[in-house]
C-alpha cells in the first residue's frame, strides 16, 4: 500500500519483505543465536563486542535497558520482528516490544 508524508512528492510504496529478504533476515537470526551461545565464553574480540550482543539480544549482564526501534514500514518491522524473534520470545521479557517511529522513514 502507499504511505505519504505531508507533501504530495513524498508518496512511496510500502513493500513487504521479499522472500529473499526473509531468508536473509533468518540468516541474521541464526547468526545471533550462535553469538548468544558465545556469550561468557571469552571468544569475543573485546568486551565491547560482547556487550553489544548482550544489548541487542537484551540478555546477560547488560543493562537490560535496550529497546528495539523501527520505522513504521512493513519491511523494517518484519526485519526487526524476525531477526530478533528470539529476544521477543524470551519468557522473562514480556514487556519487550518494537517501538515504531514514523520519523525513521
Coordinates of C-alpha atoms in Angstrom, one line a residue, residues 8-44:
X8 CA 2.5 15.1 -2.2
X9 CA 6.0 14.5 -3.5
X10 CA 6.7 12.1 -0.6
X11 CA 4.4 9.3 -1.7
X12 CA 6.1 5.9 -1.8
X13 CA 5.2 2.2 -1.9
X14 CA 5.4 0.4 1.4
X15 CA 6.5 -3.0 0.2
X16 CA 6.6 -6.2 2.3
X17 CA 9.8 -8.1 2.9
X18 CA 10.6 -10.2 -0.1
X19 CA 11.2 -14.0 0.0
X20 CA 14.9 -13.2 -0.4
X21 CA 14.7 -10.7 2.4
X22 CA 13.1 -13.2 4.7
X23 CA 15.9 -15.7 4.0
X24 CA 18.5 -13.0 4.7
X25 CA 16.9 -12.0 8.0
X26 CA 16.5 -15.7 9.0
X27 CA 20.3 -15.9 8.4
X28 CA 20.8 -12.9 10.8
X29 CA 18.6 -14.7 13.4
X30 CA 20.7 -17.8 13.1
X31 CA 23.9 -15.8 13.4
X32 CA 22.5 -14.1 16.6
X33 CA 21.7 -17.5 18.0
X34 CA 25.3 -18.6 17.6
X35 CA 26.5 -15.3 19.1
X36 CA 24.3 -15.8 22.1
X37 CA 25.9 -19.1 22.7
X38 CA 29.3 -17.4 22.7
X39 CA 28.3 -15.0 25.5
X40 CA 30.5 -15.5 28.5
X41 CA 32.9 -17.8 26.7
X42 CA 35.7 -15.3 26.2
X43 CA 35.6 -15.8 22.4
X44 CA 34.8 -12.2 21.5

